[in-house]
Amino acid sequence: MAVGKRSAGRQDEMFVATSEIRRLSHPFYQALERMLKNEGFDAFAEAACREFYAEKNGRPGIPPGVYFRMLLIGYLDGIGSERGIAWRCADSISLRDFLGYGLSKNPPDHSSVSRTRRRLSLEAHEAVFGWVLERLSSSGLLSGKTLGVDATTLEANAALRSIVAPGRRDRLRGLA
């Protein structure tokens, strides 16, 4: 572009056909989805969480397979908050594909993820993630030989006198 020839504003097209959008998927998430489908992940997750879902009451919740895929995305992408996970899933076309959502339907938002997390028991989470870790290890998508745990104990100096601002010590003398 030549100097001084830049247009003043840019007007995007109002509508774009979804068939014209390039669909690129992340190779790792493609392999992960293939493995999950081949191993029957959705059926396993639904069976592990069946007792926490009502058949006919209220609006339908997040399917267990989608919920656990969202948590996997959060873990694999290093996202620590449900709001961040929901934003990332809504923002990425390849992650929408991994979750099974096209461009016309939004993935679950953070409040739905929070509600589902509170509804499911710790045992259900452990069962599903244990299953996923076993399958990832046996399929070669996950490798690891060493586990390290740091259980260092540190003594904190939290004495009241050490945290009082200067000039206020005289008030605390009578309290000690």
Short mmCIF file of C-alpha atoms in Angstrom, two decimals:
data_model
loop_
_atom_site.label_atom_id
_atom_site.label_comp_id
_atom_site.label_asym_id
_atom_site.label_seq_id
_atom_site.Cartn_x
_atom_site.Cartn_y
_atom_site.Cartn_z
CA MET A 1 0.00 0.00 0.00
CA ALA A 2 1.36 3.39 -0.94
CA VAL A 3 1.78 6.20 1.56
CA GLY A 4 -1.38 8.28 1.92
CA LYS A 5 -3.53 5.73 0.09
CA ARG A 6 -4.94 3.99 3.15
CA SER A 7 -8.72 4.12 3.31
CA ALA A 8 -10.24 6.11 6.15
CA GLY A 9 -12.40 3.27 7.42
CA ARG A 10 -13.03 -0.36 6.82
CA GLN A 11 -16.49 -1.73 6.31
CA ASP A 12 -16.78 -5.45 6.80
CA GLU A 13 -19.28 -7.50 4.93
CA MET A 14 -22.53 -7.89 6.82
CA PHE A 15 -22.98 -11.60 6.15
CA VAL A 16 -20.47 -14.34 5.41
CA ALA A 17 -21.58 -17.82 4.48
CA THR A 18 -20.24 -20.39 6.94
CA SER A 19 -19.18 -22.53 3.98
CA GLU A 20 -16.68 -19.78 3.05
CA ILE A 21 -14.93 -19.83 6.44
CA ARG A 22 -11.80 -21.93 6.51
CA ARG A 23 -12.06 -24.60 9.15
CA LEU A 24 -8.67 -25.35 10.54
CA SER A 25 -8.39 -27.67 13.48
CA HIS A 26 -5.52 -27.98 15.86
CA PRO A 27 -3.74 -31.30 15.16
CA PHE A 28 -3.58 -32.23 18.85
CA TYR A 29 -7.29 -31.61 19.39
CA GLN A 30 -8.05 -33.57 16.19
CA ALA A 31 -6.09 -36.54 17.53
CA LEU A 32 -7.66 -36.17 20.97
CA GLU A 33 -11.18 -36.09 19.51
CA ARG A 34 -10.45 -39.13 17.35
CA MET A 35 -9.22 -41.03 20.40
CA LEU A 36 -12.19 -39.96 22.53
CA LYS A 37 -14.66 -41.04 19.83
CA ASN A 38 -12.95 -44.38 19.23
CA GLU A 39 -12.92 -45.17 22.95
CA GLY A 40 -16.56 -44.16 23.55
CA PHE A 41 -15.89 -41.15 25.76
CA ASP A 42 -19.33 -39.56 25.54
CA ALA A 43 -21.12 -42.77 26.54
CA PHE A 44 -18.71 -43.27 29.47
CA ALA A 45 -19.08 -39.67 30.68
CA GLU A 46 -22.87 -39.87 30.47
CA ALA A 47 -22.91 -43.13 32.42
CA ALA A 48 -20.61 -41.68 35.11
CA CYS A 49 -22.81 -38.59 35.48
CA ARG A 50 -26.28 -40.06 34.93
CA GLU A 51 -27.39 -39.69 38.56
CA PHE A 52 -26.72 -35.93 38.47
CA TYR A 53 -28.94 -35.20 35.47
CA ALA A 54 -32.75 -35.10 35.56
CA GLU A 55 -34.59 -36.73 32.68
CA LYS A 56 -37.35 -34.16 32.23
CA ASN A 57 -37.05 -31.34 34.78
CA GLY A 58 -35.88 -27.89 33.73
CA ARG A 59 -33.89 -26.97 30.70
CA PRO A 60 -31.25 -29.41 29.50
CA GLY A 61 -27.81 -29.00 31.05
CA ILE A 62 -24.44 -29.19 29.36
CA PRO A 63 -23.89 -32.71 28.06
CA PRO A 64 -21.21 -34.40 30.19
CA GLY A 65 -18.95 -34.97 27.17
CA VAL A 66 -18.97 -31.25 26.33
CA TYR A 67 -18.43 -30.23 29.96
CA PHE A 68 -15.40 -32.48 30.40
CA ARG A 69 -13.99 -31.44 27.00
CA MET A 70 -14.19 -27.82 28.18
CA LEU A 71 -12.31 -28.71 31.37
CA LEU A 72 -9.69 -30.53 29.28
CA ILE A 73 -9.28 -27.42 27.14
CA GLY A 74 -8.80 -25.35 30.29
CA TYR A 75 -6.19 -27.76 31.62
CA LEU A 76 -4.32 -28.19 28.33
CA ASP A 77 -4.33 -24.46 27.53
CA GLY A 78 -3.44 -23.45 31.10
CA ILE A 79 -6.67 -21.55 31.74
CA GLY A 80 -7.56 -21.48 35.41
CA SER A 81 -11.02 -19.91 35.38
CA GLU A 82 -14.35 -21.09 34.05
CA ARG A 83 -14.92 -17.65 32.54
CA GLY A 84 -11.60 -17.93 30.67
CA ILE A 85 -12.41 -21.44 29.46
CA ALA A 86 -15.83 -20.36 28.17
CA TRP A 87 -14.33 -17.32 26.43
CA ARG A 88 -11.60 -19.42 24.78
CA CYS A 89 -14.12 -22.01 23.58
CA ALA A 90 -16.41 -19.32 22.15
CA ASP A 91 -13.51 -17.54 20.45
CA SER A 92 -11.85 -20.46 18.67
CA ILE A 93 -13.35 -22.17 15.63
CA SER A 94 -11.16 -25.26 16.14
CA LEU A 95 -12.22 -25.60 19.80
CA ARG A 96 -15.87 -25.18 18.83
CA ASP A 97 -15.31 -28.08 16.45
CA PHE A 98 -13.69 -30.12 19.24
CA LEU A 99 -16.75 -29.47 21.44
CA GLY A 100 -19.15 -30.33 18.61
CA TYR A 101 -20.50 -26.80 18.14
CA GLY A 102 -20.67 -25.11 14.77
CA LEU A 103 -20.60 -21.41 14.09
CA SER A 104 -24.36 -21.01 14.42
CA LYS A 105 -24.59 -22.29 18.02
CA ASN A 106 -22.68 -20.86 20.96
CA PRO A 107 -20.81 -23.16 23.34
CA PRO A 108 -21.88 -23.07 27.02
CA ASP A 109 -21.07 -19.95 28.99
CA HIS A 110 -19.15 -19.81 32.25
CA SER A 111 -22.21 -19.81 34.51
CA SER A 112 -23.43 -23.08 32.99
CA VAL A 113 -19.98 -24.59 33.47
CA SER A 114 -19.98 -23.47 37.13
CA ARG A 115 -23.44 -24.89 37.73
CA THR A 116 -22.45 -28.22 36.20
CA ARG A 117 -19.22 -28.37 38.23
CA ARG A 118 -21.14 -27.81 41.46
CA ARG A 119 -23.72 -30.44 40.50
CA LEU A 120 -21.25 -33.25 39.77
CA SER A 121 -19.50 -35.09 42.59
CA LEU A 122 -15.76 -35.32 43.09
CA GLU A 123 -16.00 -39.07 42.40
CA ALA A 124 -17.60 -38.43 38.98
CA HIS A 125 -14.81 -35.99 38.09
CA GLU A 126 -12.14 -38.45 39.23
CA ALA A 127 -13.73 -41.33 37.31
CA VAL A 128 -13.92 -39.40 34.04
CA PHE A 129 -10.46 -37.84 34.27
CA GLY A 130 -8.91 -41.14 35.36
CA TRP A 131 -10.51 -42.79 32.34
CA VAL A 132 -9.22 -40.06 30.03
CA LEU A 133 -5.66 -40.26 31.46
CA GLU A 134 -5.58 -44.05 30.98
CA ARG A 135 -6.73 -43.74 27.35
CA LEU A 136 -4.33 -40.87 26.62
CA SER A 137 -1.42 -42.86 28.00
CA SER A 138 -2.29 -46.06 26.12
CA SER A 139 -2.83 -44.18 22.84
CA GLY A 140 0.52 -42.37 23.03
CA LEU A 141 -0.92 -38.84 23.24
CA LEU A 142 0.38 -38.51 26.79
CA SER A 143 3.73 -39.67 28.03
CA GLY A 144 5.29 -39.22 31.39
CA LYS A 145 7.53 -41.24 33.61
CA THR A 146 8.16 -39.10 36.65
CA LEU A 147 5.80 -37.52 39.10
CA GLY A 148 7.12 -34.94 41.53
CA VAL A 149 5.33 -33.61 44.56
CA ASP A 150 6.61 -30.67 46.53
CA ALA A 151 5.39 -30.81 50.11
CA THR A 152 7.72 -28.20 51.53
CA THR A 153 6.61 -26.78 54.87
CA LEU A 154 7.44 -23.15 55.45
CA GLU A 155 7.11 -21.34 58.74
CA ALA A 156 5.32 -18.04 58.40
CA ASN A 157 6.25 -15.06 60.52
CA ALA A 158 2.75 -13.80 61.15
CA ALA A 159 3.26 -12.25 64.54
CA LEU A 160 0.91 -9.34 65.04
CA ARG A 161 3.72 -6.97 66.01
CA SER A 162 5.64 -7.66 62.80
CA ILE A 163 2.76 -6.61 60.54
CA VAL A 164 1.70 -3.41 62.29
CA ALA A 165 2.52 -0.21 60.48
CA PRO A 166 5.10 2.12 62.10
CA GLY A 167 3.54 4.63 64.46
CA ARG A 168 0.77 2.26 65.50
CA ARG A 169 2.85 0.06 67.80
CA ASP A 170 1.99 2.16 70.82
CA ARG A 171 -1.71 1.26 70.47
CA LEU A 172 -0.92 -2.46 70.47
CA ARG A 173 1.28 -2.42 73.55
CA GLY A 174 -1.76 -2.43 75.77
CA LEU A 175 -3.27 -5.39 73.81
CA ALA A 176 -0.30 -7.73 74.08
#
